[in-house]
Amino acid sequence: MVMSTRPVLLLAVLLAWISSHGALAALPPEIHHGIDLSLDPATGNMKVRDTFQWAGRGPIKFRLAGWLKVTRASIDGQNREIRQQDGYWYVPGNGPPGREVTLTISGGLPPLNDQPGARAGNAGFSGRAGSYLPMAEPWIAYVDVPWIRFRLQVSVPAAYRAVATGRLISEETRDGRYTATFEADYPTEYPTVFAGEYVVNELMSDGVRLRTYFPERSVSLAEEYLRQAAAYIAQYSRRIGAYPYTEFHVIAAPIPVGLGFPGATYVSARILHLPFMRGRSLAHEIMHNWWGNAVGIDFMNGNWAEGLTTYLADYALAETQGPDAAREMRLRWLQSFAAVPPELDVPVLRFVSKTHDRAQAIGYSKVAFIFHMLRREIGDAAFDSGLREFWRANKFRIAGWRDLRAAFEKSAGSDLRWFFEQWINERGAPKVSLESAARTTENGQHLIAFELDQGGRVFRAHVPIVIETASGEVRKSVTMTARRQAFRIPVPSGAVSLRVDPDFNIFRLLLSGEAPTVFRDITLSSATVVAVPSKDKRVATTAAAIGHALLERDMTVISEPGQRAKDRPLLFIGTTSEYDAWRKLEGPGDAPDILARGTGRAWTQPAPNHPGMLIITANSAADLASLARLLPHYRHQSFLVFEGHKVIEKGVWQVTEGPLAYRFQE
Ligand SMILES: [Zn+2]
């Protein structure tokens, strides 16, 4: 799946600025650019007139993409000489601040396939399939300041439509040209322009202009995108504060990307039809308009925006599906962090952007989890008012963790220094283990006594405890402030079991054997054996195809339980009656409940002293064929139930036994 990546030029600019000027507080006022762009997408030929005020007294110095050149420069209306040196363009000479510079720039945008970096969205390209002029590759005079204001007029042949970041002021088609004007009268990143043979659809929603720029063949998707975008914008505006821009555009891209821009997202045309794209992915990119676009990121002190966006968009969507989906997402965050080797772990403060999976485990998973813990620490109401406070104080500014802490301390009315220092400045996570557990009584009161250990460095953590008793569940939380601590919790009589953080609400290192078995545990193992007992050729062929799709390698296939090596994971594929027969040969035991549900199902079955089984059954050969296509997309699940082609139930098992669960002897 294509994930969102954000151009990193802003970072480079910020670093350059900070290294030469010191603190962020000293950021310069934004320069205003007046831009007149004429572009022919078919040939890539473009011409730009860029006018801006120069704040300094010295020579004018700026950068431009390598495929552009300055053909003319003037200062206050007087033509001037131009020089090029060490990757910079110069207009020499001194003068008072506020001189008006006008540059004429021209060149040819490279074709898509010739441009290294184009497929990642970091380089401009042009062609009939689409043109892209990203802010990441300077196509107007790029001075080393992170944000500017601009007014931009773009003109293309009438067969095309062009769209830019900024407010749409006007548009018209005349004399064979389409011309549109955009304005950013607020501080924002340098403009990005998109053009193509687009069909434009529009929906006005609460004063925000929503548009899709799709190729003809995708137009049927437009209405759903507009409706979804309107719903997300309304929902997020209510929660955080009014949407900061006047437009939101979904623009189809001829490259495999999902990129976010102020007031726009640029998404691969090939994947527009996927429900994920107009669901979670669209929600994520819209949320970035608050975090990352209108509130900029103080990269020197860590990128907080990815984790916050993930928490408020992706995770909030999981929450609307129910507690199981939310729990599963938290578990997946912990699993991704558990995969980071300790020597490569870094504090959140060091996360800048997603360059590899490890960075993602920290910048997305850990940071999102930190916001989850913060919300539990201060409560939903204080969390949401802290978000609104942070937004109010930092809209159209660049902000860092310090500003987040200030906003949440204000809303919570408490000192959160310990929380932010522990989770942001320090690396690692506690490794909580259950060292002992016992039932006892004191003065007639039943108690559960247990000891927890958190491994190396000491974190302050509120650890949820769930005790199952004859008269119901007791939920409590204990606070760890030392490496090893003993706790006692009063309970009604008849405690049956004790579980430590069973719903994964604290950020910690998972213990081995703690996570429930999911499909991937069986399909990733190179030792897995495939059981296909069917004598029916249609069933056997479909089963083999499913096996190949899941394992993605050569398989060892058996047809009878007797051929099975007991120490290897097993993948069973067949009809429901074939599974019943197999199960009876394996030994006594009840049929699992799941067998009675839907027309097909898949589930993992932990077995004592066995590395685990993944069982896939369907009521008939046709039902088995129905589930074959979707099954490989659900590798993180413990169970799935299908009704024909449709998934009607899915989830991850609750672990009732394991290193953090204790069952008392009768
Ligand atoms: Zn993102």
XYZ file of C-alpha atoms and ligand atoms in Angstrom:
667
model
C 0.000 0.000 0.000
C 1.239 3.448 -0.808
C 1.875 5.392 2.328
C 2.001 9.102 2.721
C 5.407 10.689 2.437
C 6.018 14.358 2.868
C 8.587 16.278 0.877
C 11.636 16.904 3.000
C 12.808 20.151 1.455
C 11.185 22.204 4.197
C 13.402 20.396 6.650
C 16.567 21.177 4.716
C 15.555 24.816 4.546
C 14.835 24.970 8.253
C 18.125 23.340 9.141
C 19.985 25.791 6.908
C 18.120 28.702 8.421
C 18.639 27.611 11.992
C 22.324 26.830 11.532
C 22.967 30.312 10.158
C 20.522 32.302 12.286
C 20.087 30.430 15.554
C 16.714 30.081 17.196
C 13.371 29.556 15.527
C 12.003 32.594 17.292
C 14.114 34.626 14.863
C 12.328 33.349 11.735
C 12.065 36.158 9.174
C 8.756 37.631 8.034
C 7.451 35.682 5.037
C 8.332 37.084 1.623
C 5.368 37.716 -0.687
C 5.739 36.290 -4.209
C 3.631 37.361 -7.180
C 3.824 34.475 -9.661
C 2.674 34.225 -13.249
C 3.077 30.703 -14.658
C 2.362 29.477 -18.151
C 2.674 25.743 -18.762
C 2.177 23.350 -21.664
C 1.738 19.904 -20.085
C 2.240 18.012 -23.365
C 5.753 19.407 -23.959
C 6.624 20.403 -20.397
C 7.597 23.896 -21.565
C 7.004 26.498 -18.893
C 7.614 30.157 -18.259
C 7.414 31.930 -14.902
C 7.469 35.560 -13.872
C 8.284 35.784 -10.182
C 8.133 39.125 -8.339
C 9.081 39.568 -4.689
C 10.528 42.048 -2.207
C 14.100 41.448 -1.097
C 14.500 42.110 2.628
C 18.313 42.214 2.701
C 20.835 44.853 1.639
C 23.190 42.482 -0.186
C 22.986 40.560 -3.494
C 19.817 38.585 -4.268
C 20.593 34.894 -3.769
C 18.215 31.998 -4.476
C 17.928 28.433 -5.756
C 16.075 26.929 -8.722
C 15.545 23.433 -10.144
C 18.340 22.380 -12.510
C 16.030 22.310 -15.541
C 15.103 25.975 -15.161
C 17.075 29.088 -15.992
C 16.670 32.783 -15.307
C 16.472 34.624 -18.611
C 15.945 38.097 -17.230
C 16.207 39.869 -13.880
C 15.260 43.365 -12.849
C 15.403 45.314 -9.605
C 12.907 48.153 -9.151
C 12.268 48.016 -12.898
C 15.952 48.183 -13.939
C 17.408 45.216 -15.873
C 20.270 43.538 -14.010
C 23.024 41.043 -14.650
C 22.495 37.422 -13.419
C 25.110 34.949 -12.192
C 25.046 31.282 -11.323
C 27.475 29.704 -8.848
C 27.606 26.690 -6.474
C 23.978 25.751 -7.088
C 22.723 29.289 -6.428
C 21.559 32.098 -8.684
C 22.690 35.653 -7.871
C 21.660 39.131 -8.839
C 24.751 41.053 -7.663
C 24.792 44.479 -6.070
C 23.807 46.137 -2.803
C 20.840 48.335 -2.064
C 18.252 49.224 0.553
C 15.917 46.539 1.952
C 12.577 46.202 0.189
C 13.902 46.290 -3.398
C 11.404 44.717 -5.794
C 12.916 41.842 -7.755
C 11.323 40.484 -10.928
C 12.675 37.317 -12.520
C 11.731 35.706 -15.804
C 12.344 31.983 -15.558
C 11.906 29.376 -18.271
C 12.663 25.755 -18.958
C 11.226 22.360 -19.764
C 9.803 20.077 -17.099
C 11.355 16.624 -17.592
C 9.068 13.797 -18.746
C 7.882 11.605 -15.907
C 10.143 8.640 -16.614
C 13.358 10.662 -16.949
C 13.128 12.282 -13.558
C 14.850 10.524 -10.675
C 12.763 11.162 -7.571
C 9.588 11.813 -9.565
C 8.005 8.556 -8.474
C 8.528 9.501 -4.846
C 6.897 12.880 -5.382
C 10.090 14.870 -4.808
C 10.691 15.977 -8.403
C 8.636 17.770 -11.014
C 7.535 16.159 -14.285
C 5.201 16.790 -17.155
C 3.285 14.838 -19.766
C -0.203 14.197 -21.084
C -0.879 12.002 -18.065
C -0.235 14.938 -15.757
C 2.157 17.686 -14.713
C 3.546 18.244 -11.260
C 5.510 21.250 -10.007
C 6.262 20.408 -6.370
C 7.441 22.842 -3.733
C 10.162 20.277 -3.075
C 11.897 21.248 -6.333
C 12.205 25.037 -6.515
C 10.467 26.495 -9.570
C 10.272 30.047 -8.223
C 13.149 31.879 -6.513
C 13.755 29.734 -3.467
C 15.204 31.744 -0.615
C 16.133 29.856 2.532
C 12.999 30.628 4.543
C 10.464 27.915 5.298
C 7.245 29.822 4.620
C 6.074 32.514 2.205
C 2.846 34.187 1.068
C 1.945 34.246 -2.606
C -0.480 35.110 -5.367
C -0.178 32.727 -8.303
C -1.743 32.817 -11.743
C -1.388 29.645 -13.802
C -2.353 29.223 -17.442
C -2.552 25.981 -19.481
C -4.099 25.002 -22.858
C -7.889 24.709 -22.532
C -7.843 20.885 -22.726
C -6.178 20.883 -19.291
C -7.053 22.034 -15.795
C -4.419 23.372 -13.407
C -4.707 23.642 -9.650
C -2.374 24.939 -6.961
C -2.135 25.133 -3.208
C -3.786 28.326 -1.916
C -7.229 29.876 -2.137
C -8.871 29.766 -5.591
C -9.596 33.395 -6.483
C -10.790 33.088 -10.073
C -10.712 30.848 -13.128
C -11.708 31.223 -16.742
C -11.347 29.599 -20.150
C -10.679 32.084 -22.935
C -8.860 32.128 -26.265
C -7.936 28.474 -25.963
C -6.372 28.815 -22.483
C -7.561 27.862 -19.003
C -6.328 30.370 -16.404
C -6.754 30.175 -12.625
C -5.525 32.419 -9.809
C -4.632 31.221 -6.321
C -3.653 33.181 -3.253
C -2.110 32.385 0.117
C -2.476 35.473 2.309
C -1.262 33.442 5.293
C 2.196 31.959 5.926
C 2.540 28.646 4.121
C 4.988 26.461 2.228
C 6.045 27.358 -1.332
C 3.284 26.632 -3.866
C 2.828 23.307 -5.642
C 1.020 23.172 -9.007
C -0.751 20.169 -10.563
C -2.147 19.977 -14.093
C -3.761 17.330 -16.256
C -6.696 16.460 -18.488
C -8.884 16.520 -15.425
C -12.632 16.537 -15.016
C -13.406 18.803 -12.057
C -16.204 18.041 -9.595
C -17.076 20.374 -6.761
C -19.007 20.420 -3.519
C -19.311 23.479 -1.270
C -19.515 22.407 2.354
C -19.671 24.892 5.263
C -17.866 27.500 3.181
C -15.080 25.115 2.124
C -14.704 24.407 -1.587
C -14.096 20.685 -2.077
C -12.949 19.517 -5.481
C -11.795 16.389 -7.228
C -9.439 16.626 -10.215
C -9.831 13.158 -11.698
C -9.259 11.680 -15.155
C -12.461 10.914 -17.061
C -12.302 7.198 -16.194
C -12.356 7.898 -12.426
C -15.132 10.493 -12.377
C -17.648 8.024 -10.959
C -15.595 8.052 -7.730
C -15.760 11.835 -7.318
C -19.039 12.083 -5.446
C -17.960 9.626 -2.770
C -14.612 11.412 -2.260
C -16.326 14.793 -1.926
C -18.865 13.430 0.528
C -16.171 11.741 2.633
C -13.896 14.793 2.600
C -16.798 17.008 3.712
C -17.589 14.626 6.560
C -13.977 14.437 7.814
C -13.477 18.205 7.591
C -16.694 18.865 9.522
C -15.815 16.285 12.159
C -12.225 17.494 12.667
C -13.290 21.156 12.677
C -15.680 20.413 15.525
C -13.028 18.604 17.504
C -9.981 20.851 16.932
C -11.028 24.204 15.485
C -12.192 25.484 12.097
C -10.503 23.973 9.025
C -7.651 26.390 8.232
C -8.059 26.661 4.448
C -10.816 27.616 2.035
C -10.360 24.585 -0.238
C -9.595 20.916 -0.202
C -8.702 19.203 -3.472
C -8.224 15.516 -4.195
C -5.963 15.417 -7.253
C -5.251 12.250 -9.249
C -1.550 11.531 -9.834
C 0.073 9.469 -12.606
C 2.711 8.348 -10.068
C 2.354 5.870 -7.174
C 2.070 8.359 -4.298
C -0.245 9.581 -1.590
C 1.043 13.062 -0.731
C -0.380 15.796 1.448
C -0.251 19.565 0.788
C -1.961 22.522 2.431
C -5.552 22.146 1.244
C -4.830 19.294 -1.161
C -3.843 15.672 -1.532
C -2.172 14.112 -4.586
C -3.092 10.447 -4.927
C -2.153 7.794 -7.460
C -5.021 7.512 -9.984
C -4.567 3.728 -10.023
C -5.560 3.279 -6.390
C -8.316 5.890 -6.123
C -10.938 3.136 -6.232
C -9.603 1.346 -3.134
C -11.877 1.826 -0.108
C -8.755 2.379 2.020
C -7.847 5.473 -0.017
C -11.125 7.327 0.471
C -11.289 6.030 4.046
C -8.295 5.982 6.323
C -5.829 7.476 3.853
C -8.072 10.462 3.002
C -8.791 11.019 6.706
C -5.050 11.040 7.435
C -4.232 13.566 4.691
C -7.098 15.846 5.723
C -5.940 15.755 9.353
C -2.464 16.907 8.205
C -4.028 20.257 7.294
C -4.125 20.989 11.008
C -0.905 19.207 11.956
C 2.046 19.637 9.605
C 0.438 22.159 7.213
C -1.201 24.985 9.189
C 0.874 24.204 12.290
C 4.375 23.654 10.935
C 6.845 21.214 12.441
C 9.890 22.358 14.404
C 11.969 19.553 12.900
C 15.000 20.356 15.038
C 13.023 19.145 18.030
C 11.243 16.142 16.601
C 8.319 15.580 14.258
C 5.225 15.324 16.469
C 2.798 15.765 13.548
C 2.852 12.232 12.091
C 2.012 10.581 15.396
C -0.668 13.135 16.278
C -2.225 12.821 12.809
C -2.138 9.024 13.061
C -3.771 9.146 16.480
C -6.513 11.621 15.574
C -7.305 10.204 12.122
C -6.306 6.530 11.726
C -6.822 5.580 15.348
C -10.042 7.570 15.737
C -11.442 5.644 12.754
C -10.485 2.358 14.410
C -12.265 3.543 17.575
C -15.475 4.109 15.635
C -15.310 0.457 14.520
C -15.277 -0.604 18.153
C -12.916 -1.393 21.023
C -11.509 -4.507 19.317
C -10.297 -2.566 16.279
C -8.743 0.121 18.494
C -7.036 -2.492 20.662
C -5.728 -4.225 17.567
C -4.173 -0.978 16.315
C -2.454 -0.390 19.666
C -1.154 -3.953 19.612
C 0.189 -3.429 16.096
C 2.014 -0.273 17.256
C 3.617 -2.266 20.067
C 4.552 -5.052 17.672
C 6.197 -2.611 15.292
C 8.188 -1.081 18.168
C 9.144 -4.543 19.440
C 10.760 -5.193 16.045
C 13.201 -2.258 16.496
C 16.568 -3.580 17.728
C 17.430 -1.837 21.042
C 20.682 -0.416 19.659
C 18.733 1.376 16.903
C 16.056 2.823 19.167
C 16.145 6.634 19.469
C 14.191 9.190 21.503
C 11.063 10.578 19.850
C 12.809 13.947 19.850
C 15.127 12.574 17.145
C 12.372 11.458 14.751
C 12.290 13.700 11.694
C 10.595 11.839 8.858
C 9.830 8.336 7.723
C 12.937 7.097 5.953
C 12.663 3.423 6.932
C 10.474 1.068 8.966
C 12.347 1.707 12.205
C 11.693 5.426 11.955
C 8.041 4.655 11.321
C 7.881 2.482 14.444
C 9.013 5.476 16.481
C 7.602 8.495 14.652
C 4.181 7.043 13.914
C 3.575 4.130 16.284
C 5.306 5.319 19.434
C 4.241 8.952 19.075
C 0.611 7.975 18.409
C 0.766 5.742 21.484
C 2.159 8.610 23.567
C -0.914 10.692 22.682
C -3.070 7.731 23.674
C -1.402 7.565 27.096
C -1.616 11.333 27.494
C -5.363 11.147 26.890
C -5.702 8.418 29.527
C -3.513 10.424 31.906
C -5.460 13.701 31.770
C -8.886 12.477 30.589
C -10.827 12.922 27.333
C -12.094 16.429 28.111
C -8.687 17.874 29.040
C -7.099 16.087 26.082
C -9.508 17.639 23.599
C -9.314 21.092 25.146
C -5.503 20.776 25.089
C -5.667 20.026 21.360
C -7.826 23.078 20.773
C -5.474 25.206 22.887
C -2.422 23.970 20.950
C -4.229 24.710 17.681
C -5.350 28.183 18.758
C -1.867 29.143 19.942
C 0.082 27.754 16.965
C -2.039 28.066 13.815
C 0.195 29.332 10.967
C 3.235 29.024 13.217
C 5.962 26.440 13.634
C 5.595 24.419 16.809
C 7.346 21.678 18.743
C 6.900 19.318 21.673
C 7.441 22.202 24.096
C 4.323 23.917 22.729
C 2.326 20.695 22.993
C 3.362 20.258 26.593
C 2.405 23.864 27.411
C -1.061 23.431 25.863
C -1.818 20.165 27.648
C -0.476 21.411 30.990
C -2.805 24.370 30.667
C -5.846 22.232 29.867
C -5.044 19.590 32.493
C -4.017 22.103 35.147
C -1.089 19.893 36.093
C 2.654 19.592 35.621
C 3.322 17.078 32.833
C 7.079 17.471 32.803
C 7.643 13.873 33.931
C 5.391 12.565 31.155
C 7.027 14.478 28.315
C 10.586 13.956 29.561
C 10.072 10.250 29.978
C 8.392 9.634 26.638
C 9.845 12.337 24.367
C 13.392 12.956 25.579
C 14.252 9.386 26.538
C 14.328 6.336 24.346
C 12.977 2.868 25.153
C 9.930 1.538 26.945
C 9.255 -0.442 30.110
C 9.248 -4.225 29.815
C 6.541 -5.074 32.309
C 6.468 -8.639 33.605
C 4.342 -10.417 36.178
C 6.734 -11.937 38.719
C 4.295 -13.546 41.133
C 0.578 -13.702 41.908
C -1.377 -15.158 44.825
C -4.802 -15.050 46.464
C -4.910 -14.158 50.115
C -7.262 -12.810 52.795
C -6.751 -10.155 55.426
C -9.359 -9.479 58.133
C -11.870 -11.391 56.042
C -11.154 -9.291 52.905
C -10.097 -11.217 49.797
C -6.978 -9.836 48.151
C -4.872 -10.469 45.099
C -1.190 -9.931 45.792
C 1.228 -9.690 42.887
C 4.590 -8.309 41.874
C 5.471 -6.450 38.684
C 8.915 -5.790 37.267
C 9.634 -3.305 34.461
C 13.097 -4.358 33.353
C 15.825 -1.736 32.860
C 15.284 1.998 33.222
C 12.381 3.025 35.455
C 9.300 4.566 33.822
C 6.353 5.974 35.694
C 3.409 4.005 34.337
C -0.211 3.401 35.255
C -0.606 -0.295 34.577
C -4.177 -1.559 34.023
C -5.025 -4.757 35.927
C -8.042 -6.954 35.156
C -9.104 -9.563 37.720
C -11.772 -12.051 36.815
C -13.840 -13.184 39.800
C -16.845 -15.437 40.311
C -18.996 -12.300 40.563
C -17.575 -10.382 37.609
C -14.533 -8.454 36.456
C -12.547 -6.051 38.646
C -10.653 -3.366 36.693
C -7.973 -1.358 38.487
C -4.815 0.467 37.639
C -1.580 0.375 39.643
C 1.186 2.958 39.391
C 4.720 1.754 38.864
C 7.456 4.119 39.998
C 10.183 1.575 40.724
C 11.793 -1.263 38.866
C 10.073 -3.935 40.941
C 6.964 -3.394 43.043
C 4.435 -5.428 45.042
C 0.712 -4.614 44.888
C -2.438 -5.817 46.661
C -5.920 -5.350 45.243
C -9.094 -6.104 47.271
C -11.534 -8.316 45.364
C -14.837 -10.061 45.998
C -14.412 -13.765 46.694
C -13.393 -16.305 44.100
C -10.731 -14.638 41.957
C -10.177 -16.779 38.877
C -7.473 -14.949 36.962
C -5.270 -11.868 36.868
C -4.261 -10.081 33.661
C -1.787 -7.213 33.305
C -2.578 -4.571 30.660
C -4.581 -7.064 28.574
C -5.867 -4.336 26.251
C -2.443 -2.812 25.519
C -3.009 0.637 26.989
C 0.572 1.386 28.001
C 3.537 1.701 25.697
C 5.844 -1.167 26.586
C 7.980 -3.915 25.154
C 5.870 -6.982 24.450
C 7.005 -10.210 26.075
C 7.373 -13.276 23.898
C 4.192 -15.345 23.836
C 2.107 -12.372 24.918
C 0.623 -11.383 21.609
C -2.250 -13.456 20.242
C -1.480 -15.638 17.225
C -2.414 -13.950 13.951
C -2.389 -15.365 10.408
C 1.007 -13.845 9.759
C 2.599 -15.908 12.542
C 1.749 -19.050 10.571
C 2.223 -17.717 7.034
C 5.637 -16.134 7.724
C 7.127 -19.263 9.272
C 9.351 -21.156 6.857
C 8.484 -24.390 8.721
C 4.737 -24.242 7.973
C 3.219 -27.362 6.382
C 0.037 -27.117 4.282
C -2.754 -29.677 4.744
C -5.086 -30.192 1.760
C -7.071 -33.407 2.356
C -9.664 -32.863 -0.395
C -10.328 -35.521 -3.054
C -12.472 -32.967 -4.935
C -10.311 -31.472 -7.671
C -11.953 -28.031 -7.553
C -11.435 -27.770 -3.804
C -7.844 -29.027 -4.016
C -6.931 -26.564 -6.794
C -8.463 -23.593 -4.969
C -6.811 -24.686 -1.717
C -3.394 -24.861 -3.380
C -3.900 -21.376 -4.853
C -4.823 -19.986 -1.422
C -1.754 -21.657 0.092
C 0.510 -20.071 -2.509
C -1.066 -16.637 -2.082
C -0.601 -16.754 1.694
C 2.870 -18.298 1.917
C 4.334 -16.720 -1.244
C 6.762 -19.640 -1.654
C 7.010 -23.368 -2.390
C 4.932 -25.475 -0.011
C 5.121 -28.868 1.640
C 1.612 -30.311 1.198
C 0.155 -33.235 3.154
C -3.262 -34.882 2.849
C -3.623 -36.890 6.084
C -3.110 -36.013 9.764
C -0.690 -38.935 10.145
C 1.806 -37.234 7.801
C 2.041 -34.210 10.019
C 5.176 -33.293 11.955
C 3.912 -32.193 15.360
C 6.560 -29.521 15.802
C 5.721 -27.564 12.638
C 3.024 -24.910 12.157
C 0.094 -26.118 10.082
C -2.047 -24.384 7.472
C -5.252 -26.373 6.857
C -7.349 -25.555 3.768
C -10.533 -27.425 2.831
C -14.298 -27.679 3.195
C -16.046 -27.619 6.554
C -16.830 -31.347 6.404
C -13.234 -32.168 5.448
C -12.059 -30.196 8.470
C -14.525 -32.048 10.723
C -13.155 -35.375 9.524
C -9.560 -34.190 10.017
C -10.316 -32.881 13.490
C -11.832 -36.220 14.589
C -8.758 -38.103 13.388
C -6.552 -35.717 15.383
C -8.350 -36.617 18.595
C -11.415 -35.789 20.658
C -12.508 -32.223 21.329
C -15.420 -29.938 20.543
C -15.839 -28.244 17.185
C -14.974 -24.538 17.599
C -17.975 -22.138 17.570
C -16.613 -20.342 14.556
C -17.321 -23.371 12.307
C -21.046 -22.618 12.427
C -20.712 -19.021 11.225
C -20.895 -17.610 7.668
C -20.093 -19.525 4.484
C -16.325 -19.558 5.046
C -13.877 -18.709 7.803
C -10.228 -18.629 8.770
C -8.803 -18.696 12.270
C -5.649 -19.412 14.190
C -5.801 -22.164 16.744
C -3.187 -22.276 19.442
C -2.499 -25.834 20.546
C -0.589 -26.981 23.627
C 3.044 -27.739 22.794
C 2.476 -26.876 19.167
C 3.625 -23.840 17.159
C 0.072 -23.165 16.006
C -2.413 -23.753 13.224
C -4.206 -21.573 10.724
C -7.421 -23.213 9.558
C -9.337 -22.112 6.478
C -12.665 -23.799 5.776
C -15.695 -23.076 3.595
C -19.063 -24.753 3.156
C -18.436 -25.624 -0.507
C -15.856 -25.398 -3.276
C -17.559 -22.211 -4.517
C -17.480 -20.659 -1.031
C -13.782 -21.470 -0.755
C -13.126 -19.733 -4.075
C -15.083 -16.696 -2.802
C -12.783 -16.040 0.122
C -9.526 -16.671 -1.759
C -9.075 -13.158 -3.110
C -9.533 -11.174 0.119
C -7.823 -13.517 2.546
C -4.212 -12.356 1.889
C -5.210 -8.795 2.928
C -5.962 -9.851 6.503
C -2.631 -11.180 7.748
C -2.891 -9.296 11.043
C -6.102 -11.035 12.118
C -6.698 -14.065 14.342
C -10.090 -14.837 12.815
C -12.248 -13.937 9.834
C -15.768 -14.971 8.881
C -16.997 -14.628 5.286
C -20.481 -14.518 3.860
C -19.719 -15.205 0.200
C -17.141 -12.576 -0.844
C -17.811 -10.377 2.170
C -15.953 -10.300 5.483
C -18.645 -10.193 8.187
C -16.469 -10.713 11.277
C -12.801 -10.243 12.002
C -10.578 -9.759 14.992
C -7.625 -10.705 17.137
C -8.024 -13.258 19.933
C -7.880 -12.172 23.554
C -4.941 -13.824 25.264
C -6.103 -15.520 28.465
C -2.880 -17.355 29.164
C 0.575 -15.953 28.730
C 3.378 -14.182 30.553
C 1.058 -11.360 31.700
C -1.938 -13.535 32.530
C -2.207 -15.764 35.565
C -4.922 -18.329 36.222
C -5.324 -19.328 39.876
C -5.515 -23.051 40.639
C -8.902 -24.306 41.852
Zn 1.212 11.458 7.554
